[in-house]
PDB file of C-alpha atoms in Angstrom:
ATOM      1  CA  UNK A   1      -3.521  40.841  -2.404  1.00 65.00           C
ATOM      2  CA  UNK A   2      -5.621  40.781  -5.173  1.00 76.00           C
ATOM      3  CA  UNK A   3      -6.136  37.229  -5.969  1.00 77.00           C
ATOM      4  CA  UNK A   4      -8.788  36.299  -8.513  1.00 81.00           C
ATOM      5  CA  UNK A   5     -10.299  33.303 -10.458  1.00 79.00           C
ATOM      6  CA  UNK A   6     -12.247  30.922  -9.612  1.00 76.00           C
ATOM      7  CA  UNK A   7     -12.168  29.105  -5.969  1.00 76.00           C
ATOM      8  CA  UNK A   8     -13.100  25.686  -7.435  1.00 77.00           C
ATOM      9  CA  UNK A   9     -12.075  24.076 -10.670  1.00 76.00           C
ATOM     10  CA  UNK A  10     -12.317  20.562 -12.201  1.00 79.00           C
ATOM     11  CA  UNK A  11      -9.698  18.510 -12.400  1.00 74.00           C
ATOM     12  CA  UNK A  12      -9.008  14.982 -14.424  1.00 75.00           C
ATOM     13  CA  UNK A  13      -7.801  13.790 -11.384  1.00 68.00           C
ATOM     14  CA  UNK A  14     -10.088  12.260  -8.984  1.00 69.00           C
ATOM     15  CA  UNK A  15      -9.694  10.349  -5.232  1.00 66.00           C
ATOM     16  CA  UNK A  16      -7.419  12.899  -3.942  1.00 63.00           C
ATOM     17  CA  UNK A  17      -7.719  14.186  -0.744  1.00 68.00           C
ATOM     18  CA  UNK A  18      -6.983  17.885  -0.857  1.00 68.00           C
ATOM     19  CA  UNK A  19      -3.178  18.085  -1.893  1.00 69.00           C
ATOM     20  CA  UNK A  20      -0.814  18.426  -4.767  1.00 72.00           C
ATOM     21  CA  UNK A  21       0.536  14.574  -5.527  1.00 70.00           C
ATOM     22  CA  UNK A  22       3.686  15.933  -7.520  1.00 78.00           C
ATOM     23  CA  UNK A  23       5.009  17.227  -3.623  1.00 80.00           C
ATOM     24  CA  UNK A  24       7.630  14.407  -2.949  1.00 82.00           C
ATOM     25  CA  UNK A  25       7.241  15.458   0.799  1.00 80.00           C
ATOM     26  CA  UNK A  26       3.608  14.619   0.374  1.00 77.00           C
ATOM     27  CA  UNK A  27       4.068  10.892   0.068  1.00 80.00           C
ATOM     28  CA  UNK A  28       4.089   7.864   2.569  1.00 83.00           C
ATOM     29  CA  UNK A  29       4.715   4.363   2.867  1.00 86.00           C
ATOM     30  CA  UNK A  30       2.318   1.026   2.475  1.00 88.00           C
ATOM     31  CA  UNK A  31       3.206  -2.251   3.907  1.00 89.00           C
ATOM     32  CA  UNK A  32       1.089  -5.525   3.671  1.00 89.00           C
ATOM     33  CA  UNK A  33       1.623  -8.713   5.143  1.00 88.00           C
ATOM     34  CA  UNK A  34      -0.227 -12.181   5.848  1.00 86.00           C
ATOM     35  CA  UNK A  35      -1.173 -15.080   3.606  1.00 83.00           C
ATOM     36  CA  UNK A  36      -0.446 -15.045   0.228  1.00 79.00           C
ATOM     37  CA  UNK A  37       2.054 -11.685   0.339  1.00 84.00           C
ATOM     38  CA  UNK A  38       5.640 -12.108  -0.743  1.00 86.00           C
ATOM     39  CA  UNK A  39       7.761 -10.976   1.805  1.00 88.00           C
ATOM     40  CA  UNK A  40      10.178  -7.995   1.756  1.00 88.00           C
ATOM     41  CA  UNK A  41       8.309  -7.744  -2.138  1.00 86.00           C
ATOM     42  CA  UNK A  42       9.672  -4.169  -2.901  1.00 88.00           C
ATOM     43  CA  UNK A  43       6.428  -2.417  -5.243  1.00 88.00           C
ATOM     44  CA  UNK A  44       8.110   1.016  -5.903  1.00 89.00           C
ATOM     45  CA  UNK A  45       6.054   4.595  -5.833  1.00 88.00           C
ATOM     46  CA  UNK A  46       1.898   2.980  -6.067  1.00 90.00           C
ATOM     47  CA  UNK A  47      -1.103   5.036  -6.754  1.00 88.00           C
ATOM     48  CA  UNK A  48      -2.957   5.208  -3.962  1.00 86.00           C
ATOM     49  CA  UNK A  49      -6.014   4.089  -6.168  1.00 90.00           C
ATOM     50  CA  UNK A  50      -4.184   0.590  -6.481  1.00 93.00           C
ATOM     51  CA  UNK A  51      -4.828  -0.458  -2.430  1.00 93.00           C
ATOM     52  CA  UNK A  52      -8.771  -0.996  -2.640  1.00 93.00           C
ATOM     53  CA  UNK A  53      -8.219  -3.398  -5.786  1.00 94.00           C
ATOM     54  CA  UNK A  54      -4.992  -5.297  -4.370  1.00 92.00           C
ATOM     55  CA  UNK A  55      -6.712  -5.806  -0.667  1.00 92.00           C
ATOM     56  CA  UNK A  56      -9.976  -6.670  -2.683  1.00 94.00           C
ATOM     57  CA  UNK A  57      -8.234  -9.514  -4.901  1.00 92.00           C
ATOM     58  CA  UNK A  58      -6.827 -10.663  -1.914  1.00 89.00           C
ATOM     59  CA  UNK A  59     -10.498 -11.071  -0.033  1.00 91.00           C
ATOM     60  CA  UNK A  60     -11.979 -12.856  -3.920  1.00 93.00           C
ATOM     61  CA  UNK A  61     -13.595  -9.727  -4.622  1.00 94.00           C
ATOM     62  CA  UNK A  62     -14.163  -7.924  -7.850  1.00 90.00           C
ATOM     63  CA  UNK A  63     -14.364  -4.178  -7.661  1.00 91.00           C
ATOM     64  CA  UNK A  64     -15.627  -3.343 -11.041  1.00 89.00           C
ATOM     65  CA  UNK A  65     -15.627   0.183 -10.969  1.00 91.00           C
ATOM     66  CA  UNK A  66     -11.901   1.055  -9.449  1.00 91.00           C
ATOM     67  CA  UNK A  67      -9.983   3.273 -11.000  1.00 89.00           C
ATOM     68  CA  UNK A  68      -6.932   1.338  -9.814  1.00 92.00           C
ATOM     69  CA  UNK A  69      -5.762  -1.964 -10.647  1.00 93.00           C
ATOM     70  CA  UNK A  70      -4.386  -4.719  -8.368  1.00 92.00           C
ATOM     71  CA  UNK A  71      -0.624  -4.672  -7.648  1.00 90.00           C
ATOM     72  CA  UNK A  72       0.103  -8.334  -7.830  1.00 83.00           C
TER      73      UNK A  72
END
């Protein structure tokens, strides 16, 4: 076909796991529940970077080098 360029290329965007995030079809759902989580809480679209820091605040842990931030 006569592709060319370069296989790999950098990207700003890191913690991906091999797809395009922009593909609506390409998203899923989160739920949480237990102590301390408002139920039927409605968050909207999240970045998947946001889980680690919102299950860490949860457990009194500080992850100091996330990208994401803690949902509530």
């Amino acid at each position: 076909r006569g592709w060319s360029g370069p296989l790999v290329s950098s990207t700003p965007i890191t913690g991906m796991h091999g797809y395009v995030p922009t593909q609506p079809e390409m998203r899923s759902v989160f739920f949480m529940a237990g102590q301390g989580i408002t139920p039927s809480r409605q968050l909207g679209e999240i970045d998947m970077r946001d889980i680690a820091p919102t299950i860490a605040r949860l457990l009194g842990i500080n992850l100091k080098t996330a990208e994401g931030k803690a949902l509530f």
